Amino acid sequence: MTVTARKSSQPSAKQLLSQQIADRIRQAIVDADFEFGESLSEEILAQAFDVSRTPVREALNLLQVEGLVIIVPKSGTFVYSPSEEGISDLVTFRGVLETSALRLLPRDALPGLSARLQAACARMERAMGEGDMRDYGRADTDFHLEIVQTAGNRHLVEAYRMILGRVASLRTHLALKAEGEPRRSFRDHRELALGILDAEGPRRDELAGLLEGHIHRTRENYLNAFRQTHLSPGRRMRSRLKLDR
């Protein structure tokens, strides 16, 4: 019975395939390969991934749970379209999760976390120098995820992962277009990375305030960029995805 239980707890090959396809589509949304509101064809995706439509359909169902796609019966599947209220609520919730994680960080985990955050900052700086905003966004995402994961609370991590795709997509589509970005954002990241090394007592509260202010500015950046962007209905999806990323 023990062996059977272990086998049943592992994902099947079919589930793994659906998850891999979901990961690729998620990254395409985050990287702005797909626009907000863009129509996603199961048939075209199946051709791009060289699979049947079944694992594609299951992958899209997974992404719908994360709020990244909207499945409309008899109409099709579309990349989600953010609203001002939705953006504001999402970023507020993100701030609650991240500042809570920062306050939960174990003391003995701080040196290792600081090193990882500084490594993410180095990636951001290199990406800025190369003008690679996609890689900057990925390093930015990894930076914040490190804080949440290091807090060691499984439920907090699960909640954060449910919104991570939408947060990352807003960053790519909207935040990096704001005036003064990403250098202003980078300064916050660098201060957090260095300050986390001795984040005890009042210093911990000070850093939580810095993080909260950083996230608040991203919300304003998202909203300003959103208001200036006329989001048209999604263009026709490309016939092939770039699958080598």
CSV table of C-alpha atoms in Angstrom, one decimal:
chain,number,residue,atom,x,y,z
A,1,MET,CA,0.0,0.0,0.0
A,2,THR,CA,2.9,2.4,0.7
A,3,VAL,CA,4.3,1.8,-2.8
A,4,THR,CA,0.9,2.4,-4.4
A,5,ALA,CA,0.5,5.7,-2.5
A,6,ARG,CA,3.9,6.9,-3.6
A,7,LYS,CA,3.1,6.2,-7.2
A,8,SER,CA,-0.3,7.9,-7.1
A,9,SER,CA,1.3,11.0,-5.6
A,10,GLN,CA,3.5,11.6,-8.6
A,11,PRO,CA,2.2,13.3,-11.7
A,12,SER,CA,1.6,11.2,-14.8
A,13,ALA,CA,3.3,11.8,-18.1
A,14,LYS,CA,0.1,13.3,-19.3
A,15,GLN,CA,0.0,15.8,-16.4
A,16,LEU,CA,3.6,16.6,-16.8
A,17,LEU,CA,3.1,17.4,-20.5
A,18,SER,CA,0.2,19.7,-19.7
A,19,GLN,CA,2.2,21.5,-17.0
A,20,GLN,CA,5.2,21.9,-19.4
A,21,ILE,CA,2.8,23.5,-22.0
A,22,ALA,CA,1.3,25.7,-19.4
A,23,ASP,CA,4.8,26.9,-18.4
A,24,ARG,CA,5.6,27.8,-21.9
A,25,ILE,CA,2.4,29.7,-22.5
A,26,ARG,CA,2.7,31.4,-19.2
A,27,GLN,CA,6.2,32.6,-20.1
A,28,ALA,CA,4.9,33.9,-23.4
A,29,ILE,CA,2.3,35.9,-21.7
A,30,VAL,CA,4.8,37.3,-19.2
A,31,ASP,CA,7.3,38.1,-21.9
A,32,ALA,CA,4.6,40.0,-23.8
A,33,ASP,CA,4.7,37.6,-26.8
A,34,PHE,CA,1.0,37.6,-26.4
A,35,GLU,CA,-1.0,40.8,-25.8
A,36,PHE,CA,-3.6,41.3,-23.1
A,37,GLY,CA,-6.9,40.1,-24.5
A,38,GLU,CA,-5.3,38.1,-27.3
A,39,SER,CA,-7.2,35.1,-28.6
A,40,LEU,CA,-5.4,31.8,-28.1
A,41,SER,CA,-6.3,29.0,-30.5
A,42,GLU,CA,-6.1,25.5,-29.1
A,43,GLU,CA,-5.5,24.2,-32.7
A,44,ILE,CA,-2.6,26.6,-33.4
A,45,LEU,CA,-1.0,25.9,-29.9
A,46,ALA,CA,-1.3,22.2,-30.5
A,47,GLN,CA,0.5,22.6,-33.8
A,48,ALA,CA,3.2,24.7,-32.3
A,49,PHE,CA,3.9,22.2,-29.5
A,50,ASP,CA,3.3,19.2,-31.8
A,51,VAL,CA,0.8,17.6,-29.5
A,52,SER,CA,-2.9,16.9,-29.6
A,53,ARG,CA,-5.4,19.5,-28.4
A,54,THR,CA,-6.1,17.6,-25.1
A,55,PRO,CA,-2.9,18.6,-23.2
A,56,VAL,CA,-3.2,22.1,-24.6
A,57,ARG,CA,-6.8,22.4,-23.3
A,58,GLU,CA,-5.6,21.1,-19.9
A,59,ALA,CA,-2.7,23.6,-19.9
A,60,LEU,CA,-5.2,26.4,-20.5
A,61,ASN,CA,-7.4,25.2,-17.7
A,62,LEU,CA,-4.3,25.4,-15.4
A,63,LEU,CA,-3.6,29.0,-16.5
A,64,GLN,CA,-7.3,30.0,-16.0
A,65,VAL,CA,-6.9,29.0,-12.3
A,66,GLU,CA,-4.0,31.5,-12.1
A,67,GLY,CA,-6.1,34.2,-13.8
A,68,LEU,CA,-3.8,34.4,-16.8
A,69,VAL,CA,-6.4,33.3,-19.4
A,70,ILE,CA,-10.1,33.5,-19.6
A,71,ILE,CA,-12.0,30.6,-21.2
A,72,VAL,CA,-15.3,31.7,-22.7
A,73,PRO,CA,-17.6,28.9,-23.7
A,74,LYS,CA,-18.4,28.8,-27.5
A,75,SER,CA,-16.1,31.9,-28.0
A,76,GLY,CA,-12.6,30.7,-27.2
A,77,THR,CA,-9.7,31.4,-24.9
A,78,PHE,CA,-8.2,34.8,-24.3
A,79,VAL,CA,-5.2,36.2,-22.4
A,80,TYR,CA,-6.7,38.1,-19.5
A,81,SER,CA,-7.3,41.8,-19.8
A,82,PRO,CA,-6.5,43.8,-16.6
A,83,SER,CA,-8.7,46.6,-15.3
A,84,GLU,CA,-7.7,49.5,-13.1
A,85,GLU,CA,-9.5,48.0,-10.1
A,86,GLY,CA,-8.0,44.6,-10.8
A,87,ILE,CA,-4.4,46.0,-11.0
A,88,SER,CA,-4.8,47.9,-7.8
A,89,ASP,CA,-6.3,45.0,-5.9
A,90,LEU,CA,-3.6,42.6,-7.2
A,91,VAL,CA,-0.7,44.8,-6.2
A,92,THR,CA,-2.2,45.5,-2.8
A,93,PHE,CA,-2.5,41.8,-2.2
A,94,ARG,CA,1.1,41.3,-3.4
A,95,GLY,CA,2.3,43.9,-0.9
A,96,VAL,CA,0.5,42.1,1.9
A,97,LEU,CA,2.2,38.8,1.0
A,98,GLU,CA,5.7,40.2,0.4
A,99,THR,CA,5.9,42.4,3.5
A,100,SER,CA,4.5,39.5,5.6
A,101,ALA,CA,7.2,37.2,4.2
A,102,LEU,CA,9.9,39.8,5.0
A,103,ARG,CA,8.8,39.9,8.6
A,104,LEU,CA,8.8,36.1,8.8
A,105,LEU,CA,12.3,35.6,7.5
A,106,PRO,CA,14.4,33.4,9.9
A,107,ARG,CA,17.4,35.2,11.2
A,108,ASP,CA,19.8,32.4,10.1
A,109,ALA,CA,18.5,32.6,6.6
A,110,LEU,CA,19.4,36.3,6.1
A,111,PRO,CA,23.0,36.0,4.9
A,112,GLY,CA,22.1,33.5,2.2
A,113,LEU,CA,19.1,35.5,1.1
A,114,SER,CA,21.2,38.6,0.9
A,115,ALA,CA,23.6,36.9,-1.4
A,116,ARG,CA,20.9,35.6,-3.6
A,117,LEU,CA,19.2,39.0,-3.8
A,118,GLN,CA,22.5,40.6,-4.7
A,119,ALA,CA,23.0,38.1,-7.5
A,120,ALA,CA,19.5,39.0,-8.8
A,121,CYS,CA,20.5,42.6,-8.7
A,122,ALA,CA,23.7,41.8,-10.7
A,123,ARG,CA,21.4,40.2,-13.3
A,124,MET,CA,19.2,43.3,-13.4
A,125,GLU,CA,22.2,45.6,-13.8
A,126,ARG,CA,23.6,43.6,-16.6
A,127,ALA,CA,20.2,43.4,-18.3
A,128,MET,CA,19.9,47.2,-18.1
A,129,GLY,CA,23.3,47.6,-19.6
A,130,GLU,CA,22.3,45.3,-22.5
A,131,GLY,CA,18.9,46.8,-22.9
A,132,ASP,CA,17.3,43.4,-22.3
A,133,MET,CA,14.1,44.3,-20.4
A,134,ARG,CA,12.8,40.7,-20.6
A,135,ASP,CA,15.8,39.4,-18.6
A,136,TYR,CA,15.5,42.4,-16.2
A,137,GLY,CA,11.9,41.4,-15.6
A,138,ARG,CA,12.8,37.8,-14.9
A,139,ALA,CA,15.5,38.8,-12.5
A,140,ASP,CA,13.0,41.2,-10.8
A,141,THR,CA,10.5,38.3,-10.4
A,142,ASP,CA,13.2,36.0,-9.0
A,143,PHE,CA,14.2,38.7,-6.5
A,144,HIS,CA,10.8,39.0,-4.9
A,145,LEU,CA,10.1,35.3,-5.1
A,146,GLU,CA,13.3,34.6,-3.1
A,147,ILE,CA,12.0,36.7,-0.2
A,148,VAL,CA,8.7,34.9,-0.2
A,149,GLN,CA,10.2,31.4,-0.4
A,150,THR,CA,12.8,32.1,2.3
A,151,ALA,CA,10.1,33.0,4.7
A,152,GLY,CA,9.4,29.3,5.0
A,153,ASN,CA,5.6,29.4,5.1
A,154,ARG,CA,4.1,27.0,2.6
A,155,HIS,CA,0.7,28.6,2.4
A,156,LEU,CA,2.2,32.0,1.8
A,157,VAL,CA,4.3,30.7,-1.0
A,158,GLU,CA,1.3,28.9,-2.6
A,159,ALA,CA,-0.8,32.1,-2.5
A,160,TYR,CA,2.1,34.1,-4.0
A,161,ARG,CA,2.6,31.7,-6.8
A,162,MET,CA,-1.1,31.9,-7.8
A,163,ILE,CA,-0.6,35.6,-8.6
A,164,LEU,CA,3.0,35.6,-9.7
A,165,GLY,CA,2.2,35.2,-13.4
A,166,ARG,CA,-0.1,38.2,-13.5
A,167,VAL,CA,2.3,40.3,-11.4
A,168,ALA,CA,5.2,39.4,-13.8
A,169,SER,CA,3.1,40.1,-16.9
A,170,LEU,CA,2.1,43.6,-15.5
A,171,ARG,CA,5.7,44.3,-15.0
A,172,THR,CA,6.6,43.5,-18.6
A,173,HIS,CA,3.6,45.0,-20.3
A,174,LEU,CA,3.3,48.1,-18.1
A,175,ALA,CA,5.9,48.9,-15.4
A,176,LEU,CA,9.1,49.0,-17.4
A,177,LYS,CA,7.5,51.6,-19.7
A,178,ALA,CA,7.2,54.1,-16.9
A,179,GLU,CA,9.4,57.2,-16.9
A,180,GLY,CA,12.6,56.7,-14.8
A,181,GLU,CA,12.2,52.9,-14.8
A,182,PRO,CA,13.9,50.5,-14.4
A,183,ARG,CA,16.7,52.4,-12.7
A,184,ARG,CA,14.5,53.8,-9.9
A,185,SER,CA,13.2,50.3,-9.2
A,186,PHE,CA,16.8,48.9,-9.3
A,187,ARG,CA,17.9,51.3,-6.5
A,188,ASP,CA,15.1,49.9,-4.3
A,189,HIS,CA,16.2,46.3,-5.0
A,190,ARG,CA,19.8,47.0,-4.3
A,191,GLU,CA,19.0,48.7,-0.9
A,192,LEU,CA,16.8,45.8,0.0
A,193,ALA,CA,19.5,43.2,-1.0
A,194,LEU,CA,22.1,44.9,1.2
A,195,GLY,CA,19.8,45.8,4.1
A,196,ILE,CA,18.4,42.3,4.5
A,197,LEU,CA,21.8,41.2,5.8
A,198,ASP,CA,21.1,42.8,9.2
A,199,ALA,CA,17.3,42.9,9.1
A,200,GLU,CA,16.7,42.7,12.9
A,201,GLY,CA,14.5,44.7,15.2
A,202,PRO,CA,13.7,48.2,13.9
A,203,ARG,CA,15.7,47.6,10.8
A,204,ARG,CA,13.3,44.8,9.8
A,205,ASP,CA,10.4,47.2,10.1
A,206,GLU,CA,12.3,49.8,8.1
A,207,LEU,CA,13.0,47.4,5.3
A,208,ALA,CA,9.3,46.3,5.3
A,209,GLY,CA,8.4,49.9,4.8
A,210,LEU,CA,10.9,50.2,2.0
A,211,LEU,CA,9.4,47.1,0.3
A,212,GLU,CA,5.9,48.4,0.8
A,213,GLY,CA,6.8,51.8,-0.7
A,214,HIS,CA,8.5,50.0,-3.6
A,215,ILE,CA,5.4,48.0,-4.4
A,216,HIS,CA,3.2,51.0,-4.0
A,217,ARG,CA,5.2,52.8,-6.7
A,218,THR,CA,4.9,49.9,-9.0
A,219,ARG,CA,1.1,50.1,-8.6
A,220,GLU,CA,1.2,53.7,-9.6
A,221,ASN,CA,3.5,52.9,-12.5
A,222,TYR,CA,1.1,50.1,-13.7
A,223,LEU,CA,-1.9,52.3,-13.4
A,224,ASN,CA,-0.3,55.3,-15.2
A,225,ALA,CA,0.9,53.1,-18.0
A,226,PHE,CA,-2.4,51.3,-18.3
A,227,ARG,CA,-4.3,54.6,-18.6
A,228,GLN,CA,-2.0,55.7,-21.4
A,229,THR,CA,-2.3,52.5,-23.3
A,230,HIS,CA,-5.2,51.8,-25.5
A,231,LEU,CA,-5.6,48.1,-25.2
A,232,SER,CA,-7.2,46.9,-28.4
A,233,PRO,CA,-8.7,43.4,-28.8
A,234,GLY,CA,-5.9,40.8,-29.2
A,235,ARG,CA,-4.3,40.5,-32.5
A,236,ARG,CA,-4.4,37.3,-34.4
A,237,MET,CA,-2.1,34.8,-32.7
A,238,ARG,CA,1.1,33.9,-34.4
A,239,SER,CA,1.0,30.6,-36.3
A,240,ARG,CA,4.0,29.3,-34.4
A,241,LEU,CA,5.4,30.0,-30.9
A,242,LYS,CA,9.1,30.5,-30.4
A,243,LEU,CA,9.7,27.4,-28.4
A,244,ASP,CA,13.4,27.6,-28.1
A,245,ARG,CA,13.3,30.2,-25.2
